[in-house]
Amino acid sequence: MSYEYVIVGGTEKAATTSLYQYLIDSDLFNRSIKKETDYFRGAECSLENYLNEFESTGKSLYVEASPGYLAESEVSAKRMRIVLGDKALVIFILRSPLERLISSFKFHKSRLFLPRNMGFDEYIDLCRSYEAGIGSEVLGLDKWFLKVPDAGLYHKHMIDFVENGYAPHVVEFSKFVRKPSVVLDDILKELDVSTVTYKDYSFETSNKTEAYKFVMLQRFALFLNDSFEAIFYRFPVIKRLLKKGYWALNKGESDGVSVSDENLKWLKEFYQKDIFNLYESGYICDAVRDVWLSSFSNGSNKR
């Protein structure tokens, strides 16, 4: 297969930012102007307009990372197929659904999308109510944040891509964390550019969620980050230095997350079938399946 586009399509809070940074640092790609174009979540899509989302550097490959594609697969998979056909390599990094859900909750709080004093159990109660059919306007949160548990039903969403003719390149999160060079080598081999290696590359983690002390400082920092995103991806060392100084000033104490036995039971029932479907489809091995399922143990409700 001859690919022209690399789409890191999910999942949220599973190192998609790090993978995107590692890929663009290879200098093989026309990088997207913003990491998350979210283009195929839009209403009208065309190849001409999609290419406007990228820097034009004369390279034959394009790369972007929009983890919302997996969460909104019913829309994004169809539109991607119409515009890109079979020229896209779609990559999904899959993380333990419970770990991803907790990380997403902390991330959305750090981005000021959720109330600072909201507890995880309170948040899950709202998500459960949304799943039960209560509208987002009644619950007081945007539906995107109420749909976060559903986004962890990976098999359910990946089927939309399979039915649209894609064979997703699936990466398990913990393997990527442990052996990023192996994962990258596998991706480059699939792109038929295996001569590039990451032997002497420094794998720095991107977009790590931190707790903050002062909300106004956090708001200003988020504004700067969003305003200069393209520059920071081009010169990641600058962003690392700025972040180091910023967190020395505004890093707060990380809050532990407590999950009630009732919510942990609901989450296990919510995800269990999908996890087995992933295993039976060959997307995860039995060891990963067992680790993910064990995370819902009632004896492990403080995180």
CSV table of C-alpha atoms in Angstrom, one decimal:
chain,number,residue,atom,x,y,z
A,1,MET,CA,0.0,0.0,0.0
A,2,SER,CA,1.3,3.5,-0.9
A,3,TYR,CA,0.3,5.9,1.7
A,4,GLU,CA,0.4,9.7,1.5
A,5,TYR,CA,-1.3,10.7,4.8
A,6,VAL,CA,-0.6,9.6,8.4
A,7,ILE,CA,-3.5,10.2,10.7
A,8,VAL,CA,-3.0,9.7,14.4
A,9,GLY,CA,-6.7,9.4,15.1
A,10,GLY,CA,-6.8,8.5,18.8
A,11,THR,CA,-7.3,8.0,21.6
A,12,GLU,CA,-7.3,11.1,23.8
A,13,LYS,CA,-4.7,11.1,26.6
A,14,ALA,CA,-2.7,8.2,25.1
A,15,ALA,CA,0.5,10.0,24.0
A,16,THR,CA,-0.8,11.1,20.6
A,17,THR,CA,1.0,14.5,21.1
A,18,SER,CA,4.2,12.7,21.7
A,19,LEU,CA,3.8,10.5,18.7
A,20,TYR,CA,3.0,13.5,16.5
A,21,GLN,CA,6.1,15.3,17.8
A,22,TYR,CA,8.4,12.3,17.2
A,23,LEU,CA,7.0,11.9,13.6
A,24,ILE,CA,7.4,15.5,12.6
A,25,ASP,CA,11.0,15.6,14.1
A,26,SER,CA,11.9,12.9,11.5
A,27,ASP,CA,11.5,15.7,8.8
A,28,LEU,CA,9.7,13.3,6.6
A,29,PHE,CA,6.3,15.0,6.6
A,30,ASN,CA,4.4,18.1,5.7
A,31,ARG,CA,3.2,18.8,9.2
A,32,SER,CA,-0.3,20.1,10.0
A,33,ILE,CA,-0.3,23.7,11.0
A,34,LYS,CA,-2.1,22.7,14.2
A,35,LYS,CA,-1.6,19.2,15.7
A,36,GLU,CA,-5.3,18.6,15.8
A,37,THR,CA,-6.9,19.8,12.6
A,38,ASP,CA,-10.1,17.9,13.5
A,39,TYR,CA,-10.9,18.4,9.8
A,40,PHE,CA,-12.9,15.2,9.4
A,41,ARG,CA,-15.2,16.1,12.2
A,42,GLY,CA,-16.4,19.1,10.2
A,43,ALA,CA,-19.4,19.2,8.0
A,44,GLU,CA,-17.9,19.8,4.6
A,45,CYS,CA,-14.7,18.1,3.5
A,46,SER,CA,-12.6,18.3,0.4
A,47,LEU,CA,-9.0,17.3,-0.4
A,48,GLU,CA,-8.2,20.9,-1.5
A,49,ASN,CA,-9.3,22.4,1.8
A,50,TYR,CA,-7.7,19.6,3.8
A,51,LEU,CA,-4.3,20.3,2.3
A,52,ASN,CA,-4.7,23.9,3.4
A,53,GLU,CA,-4.4,22.5,7.0
A,54,PHE,CA,-0.7,21.7,6.4
A,55,GLU,CA,2.6,23.5,5.9
A,56,SER,CA,3.7,22.9,2.3
A,57,THR,CA,7.3,21.8,2.3
A,58,GLY,CA,7.4,19.7,-0.8
A,59,LYS,CA,7.4,16.4,1.0
A,60,SER,CA,5.3,13.5,-0.2
A,61,LEU,CA,3.8,12.6,3.2
A,62,TYR,CA,1.4,14.5,5.4
A,63,VAL,CA,0.9,14.0,9.1
A,64,GLU,CA,-1.6,15.2,11.7
A,65,ALA,CA,-3.0,14.0,15.0
A,66,SER,CA,-6.6,14.5,16.0
A,67,PRO,CA,-7.6,12.0,18.7
A,68,GLY,CA,-11.2,13.1,18.4
A,69,TYR,CA,-11.5,11.1,15.2
A,70,LEU,CA,-11.8,7.8,17.1
A,71,ALA,CA,-14.3,9.2,19.5
A,72,GLU,CA,-16.5,10.5,16.6
A,73,SER,CA,-15.8,7.6,14.3
A,74,GLU,CA,-19.3,7.5,12.8
A,75,VAL,CA,-18.6,10.8,11.2
A,76,SER,CA,-14.9,11.0,10.7
A,77,ALA,CA,-14.3,7.6,9.2
A,78,LYS,CA,-16.8,8.2,6.4
A,79,ARG,CA,-15.5,11.6,5.6
A,80,MET,CA,-11.9,10.5,5.7
A,81,ARG,CA,-12.6,7.7,3.3
A,82,ILE,CA,-14.4,10.1,0.8
A,83,VAL,CA,-11.5,12.6,0.8
A,84,LEU,CA,-8.4,10.4,1.3
A,85,GLY,CA,-9.5,7.1,0.0
A,86,ASP,CA,-7.0,4.3,0.7
A,87,LYS,CA,-4.1,6.7,0.9
A,88,ALA,CA,-4.3,7.2,4.7
A,89,LEU,CA,-2.5,5.2,7.4
A,90,VAL,CA,-4.7,5.5,10.4
A,91,ILE,CA,-3.0,5.0,13.8
A,92,PHE,CA,-4.7,4.5,17.1
A,93,ILE,CA,-2.9,4.3,20.5
A,94,LEU,CA,-5.1,2.4,22.9
A,95,ARG,CA,-4.8,2.8,26.6
A,96,SER,CA,-6.5,1.1,29.5
A,97,PRO,CA,-10.0,2.6,29.3
A,98,LEU,CA,-10.1,3.4,33.1
A,99,GLU,CA,-6.6,5.0,33.0
A,100,ARG,CA,-7.5,7.0,29.9
A,101,LEU,CA,-10.8,8.2,31.5
A,102,ILE,CA,-9.1,9.4,34.7
A,103,SER,CA,-6.3,11.1,32.7
A,104,SER,CA,-8.9,12.8,30.5
A,105,PHE,CA,-10.8,14.0,33.5
A,106,LYS,CA,-7.6,15.6,35.0
A,107,PHE,CA,-6.7,17.0,31.6
A,108,HIS,CA,-10.1,18.7,31.0
A,109,LYS,CA,-9.8,20.2,34.5
A,110,SER,CA,-6.4,21.5,33.7
A,111,ARG,CA,-7.7,23.1,30.5
A,112,LEU,CA,-10.5,24.7,32.6
A,113,PHE,CA,-13.3,22.9,30.8
A,114,LEU,CA,-14.5,21.2,34.0
A,115,PRO,CA,-15.1,22.9,37.4
A,116,ARG,CA,-12.0,22.9,39.5
A,117,ASN,CA,-13.9,21.5,42.5
A,118,MET,CA,-15.6,18.7,40.6
A,119,GLY,CA,-14.7,15.2,41.9
A,120,PHE,CA,-14.3,12.2,39.7
A,121,ASP,CA,-17.3,10.4,41.1
A,122,GLU,CA,-19.4,13.4,40.5
A,123,TYR,CA,-18.2,13.5,36.9
A,124,ILE,CA,-18.9,9.8,36.3
A,125,ASP,CA,-22.4,10.3,37.8
A,126,LEU,CA,-23.0,13.0,35.1
A,127,CYS,CA,-21.6,10.8,32.4
A,128,ARG,CA,-23.8,7.9,33.5
A,129,SER,CA,-26.9,10.1,33.4
A,130,TYR,CA,-26.0,11.2,29.9
A,131,GLU,CA,-25.6,7.6,28.9
A,132,ALA,CA,-29.0,7.0,30.4
A,133,GLY,CA,-30.5,9.6,28.1
A,134,ILE,CA,-30.5,12.8,30.1
A,135,GLY,CA,-29.5,15.8,27.9
A,136,SER,CA,-26.3,17.7,28.2
A,137,GLU,CA,-28.2,21.0,28.7
A,138,VAL,CA,-29.8,19.5,31.8
A,139,LEU,CA,-26.6,18.1,33.2
A,140,GLY,CA,-24.7,21.4,32.7
A,141,LEU,CA,-21.7,20.1,30.7
A,142,ASP,CA,-20.9,20.1,27.0
A,143,LYS,CA,-21.8,16.7,25.5
A,144,TRP,CA,-18.1,16.3,24.4
A,145,PHE,CA,-17.1,15.9,28.0
A,146,LEU,CA,-20.1,13.7,28.8
A,147,LYS,CA,-19.2,11.3,26.0
A,148,VAL,CA,-15.6,10.7,27.3
A,149,PRO,CA,-16.5,7.2,28.7
A,150,ASP,CA,-18.0,6.2,25.3
A,151,ALA,CA,-14.8,7.3,23.5
A,152,GLY,CA,-13.1,4.4,25.4
A,153,LEU,CA,-15.2,1.8,23.7
A,154,TYR,CA,-12.4,1.4,21.2
A,155,HIS,CA,-13.6,-1.6,19.3
A,156,LYS,CA,-17.0,0.0,18.8
A,157,HIS,CA,-15.4,3.0,17.2
A,158,MET,CA,-12.7,1.2,15.2
A,159,ILE,CA,-15.3,-0.9,13.5
A,160,ASP,CA,-16.5,2.3,11.7
A,161,PHE,CA,-13.0,2.7,10.2
A,162,VAL,CA,-12.8,-1.0,9.3
A,163,GLU,CA,-16.2,-0.8,7.6
A,164,ASN,CA,-14.9,2.2,5.6
A,165,GLY,CA,-12.0,0.2,4.2
A,166,TYR,CA,-9.2,1.0,6.7
A,167,ALA,CA,-6.9,-1.4,8.5
A,168,PRO,CA,-6.0,0.6,11.6
A,169,HIS,CA,-2.4,0.5,12.8
A,170,VAL,CA,-3.0,-0.2,16.6
A,171,VAL,CA,-0.4,0.6,19.2
A,172,GLU,CA,-0.8,-0.3,22.9
A,173,PHE,CA,0.0,2.6,25.1
A,174,SER,CA,2.3,1.0,27.6
A,175,LYS,CA,4.4,-0.5,24.8
A,176,PHE,CA,4.7,3.0,23.2
A,177,VAL,CA,5.8,4.4,26.6
A,178,ARG,CA,8.4,1.6,27.1
A,179,LYS,CA,9.6,1.2,23.5
A,180,PRO,CA,8.8,4.3,21.4
A,181,SER,CA,11.6,3.6,19.0
A,182,VAL,CA,10.2,0.1,18.2
A,183,VAL,CA,6.7,1.6,17.6
A,184,LEU,CA,8.1,4.3,15.3
A,185,ASP,CA,10.2,1.8,13.4
A,186,ASP,CA,7.0,-0.3,12.8
A,187,ILE,CA,5.2,2.8,11.5
A,188,LEU,CA,8.0,3.9,9.2
A,189,LYS,CA,8.3,0.4,7.8
A,190,GLU,CA,4.6,0.4,7.0
A,191,LEU,CA,5.2,3.7,5.2
A,192,ASP,CA,8.1,2.2,3.4
A,193,VAL,CA,10.6,4.7,4.8
A,194,SER,CA,12.3,2.3,7.1
A,195,THR,CA,15.8,3.8,6.4
A,196,VAL,CA,15.0,6.5,9.0
A,197,THR,CA,15.9,5.5,12.6
A,198,TYR,CA,15.5,7.1,16.0
A,199,LYS,CA,18.7,5.6,17.4
A,200,ASP,CA,20.1,8.8,19.0
A,201,TYR,CA,16.7,10.6,19.4
A,202,SER,CA,15.7,11.9,22.8
A,203,PHE,CA,12.1,10.8,23.4
A,204,GLU,CA,10.6,13.7,25.5
A,205,THR,CA,7.0,13.3,26.7
A,206,SER,CA,4.7,16.0,25.4
A,207,ASN,CA,1.4,17.3,26.8
A,208,LYS,CA,1.8,15.8,30.2
A,209,THR,CA,-1.1,16.9,32.5
A,210,GLU,CA,-0.1,18.9,35.6
A,211,ALA,CA,-2.2,20.5,38.4
A,212,TYR,CA,-2.0,24.2,38.7
A,213,LYS,CA,-2.1,26.7,41.6
A,214,PHE,CA,-3.4,30.0,40.1
A,215,VAL,CA,-6.2,29.9,37.7
A,216,MET,CA,-5.5,33.3,36.0
A,217,LEU,CA,-1.9,32.2,35.3
A,218,GLN,CA,-3.2,28.9,33.9
A,219,ARG,CA,-5.7,30.7,31.7
A,220,PHE,CA,-2.9,33.0,30.3
A,221,ALA,CA,-0.6,30.0,29.7
A,222,LEU,CA,-3.2,28.1,27.8
A,223,PHE,CA,-3.8,31.2,25.7
A,224,LEU,CA,-0.1,31.5,24.8
A,225,ASN,CA,0.1,27.7,24.1
A,226,ASP,CA,-2.8,27.8,21.7
A,227,SER,CA,-1.6,31.0,20.0
A,228,PHE,CA,1.9,29.8,19.4
A,229,GLU,CA,1.2,26.1,18.9
A,230,ALA,CA,2.8,25.9,15.4
A,231,ILE,CA,6.0,27.5,16.6
A,232,PHE,CA,6.2,25.3,19.6
A,233,TYR,CA,6.0,22.1,17.5
A,234,ARG,CA,8.6,23.4,15.2
A,235,PHE,CA,11.0,24.3,18.1
A,236,PRO,CA,10.0,21.9,20.9
A,237,VAL,CA,13.0,22.8,23.0
A,238,ILE,CA,11.6,26.3,23.4
A,239,LYS,CA,8.3,24.9,24.7
A,240,ARG,CA,10.1,22.6,27.1
A,241,LEU,CA,12.1,25.4,28.6
A,242,LEU,CA,9.1,27.6,28.9
A,243,LYS,CA,7.1,24.8,30.6
A,244,LYS,CA,9.9,24.2,33.0
A,245,GLY,CA,9.9,27.8,34.1
A,246,TYR,CA,6.1,28.0,34.2
A,247,TRP,CA,5.5,24.9,36.3
A,248,ALA,CA,8.2,26.0,38.7
A,249,LEU,CA,5.9,29.0,39.3
A,250,ASN,CA,2.4,27.5,39.0
A,251,LYS,CA,2.6,23.8,39.7
A,252,GLY,CA,0.0,22.7,42.2
A,253,GLU,CA,-0.4,19.4,44.1
A,254,SER,CA,-1.8,16.7,42.0
A,255,ASP,CA,-5.2,15.6,43.4
A,256,GLY,CA,-5.8,11.9,43.9
A,257,VAL,CA,-8.8,10.4,42.2
A,258,SER,CA,-11.2,8.3,44.2
A,259,VAL,CA,-13.7,6.0,42.5
A,260,SER,CA,-16.7,4.6,44.4
A,261,ASP,CA,-17.3,0.8,44.2
A,262,GLU,CA,-20.6,1.5,42.5
A,263,ASN,CA,-19.0,3.6,39.7
A,264,LEU,CA,-16.2,1.2,39.4
A,265,LYS,CA,-18.7,-1.7,38.9
A,266,TRP,CA,-20.6,0.4,36.3
A,267,LEU,CA,-17.4,1.2,34.4
A,268,LYS,CA,-16.3,-2.5,34.3
A,269,GLU,CA,-19.7,-3.5,32.9
A,270,PHE,CA,-19.6,-0.6,30.5
A,271,TYR,CA,-16.1,-1.6,29.1
A,272,GLN,CA,-15.8,-5.3,29.6
A,273,LYS,CA,-17.5,-6.5,26.3
A,274,ASP,CA,-15.6,-4.0,24.2
A,275,ILE,CA,-12.3,-5.1,25.7
A,276,PHE,CA,-13.0,-8.7,24.9
A,277,ASN,CA,-14.0,-7.7,21.4
A,278,LEU,CA,-10.7,-6.0,21.0
A,279,TYR,CA,-8.9,-9.1,22.1
A,280,GLU,CA,-10.9,-11.4,19.9
A,281,SER,CA,-10.2,-9.1,16.9
A,282,GLY,CA,-6.5,-9.3,17.6
A,283,TYR,CA,-6.0,-5.7,18.5
A,284,ILE,CA,-4.7,-6.4,22.0
A,285,CYS,CA,-3.1,-9.5,23.5
A,286,ASP,CA,-4.4,-11.5,26.4
A,287,ALA,CA,-1.9,-9.9,28.8
A,288,VAL,CA,-3.1,-6.4,28.0
A,289,ARG,CA,-6.7,-7.6,28.2
A,290,ASP,CA,-6.1,-9.0,31.6
A,291,VAL,CA,-4.3,-5.9,32.9
A,292,TRP,CA,-7.1,-3.6,31.6
A,293,LEU,CA,-9.8,-5.7,33.2
A,294,SER,CA,-7.9,-6.0,36.5
A,295,SER,CA,-7.8,-2.2,36.8
A,296,PHE,CA,-11.5,-2.3,37.7
A,297,SER,CA,-10.8,-4.2,40.9
A,298,ASN,CA,-12.9,-2.8,43.8
A,299,GLY,CA,-9.7,-3.0,45.8
A,300,SER,CA,-8.1,-0.3,43.6
A,301,ASN,CA,-10.5,2.5,43.9
A,302,LYS,CA,-8.0,5.2,44.9
A,303,ARG,CA,-5.8,6.5,42.1
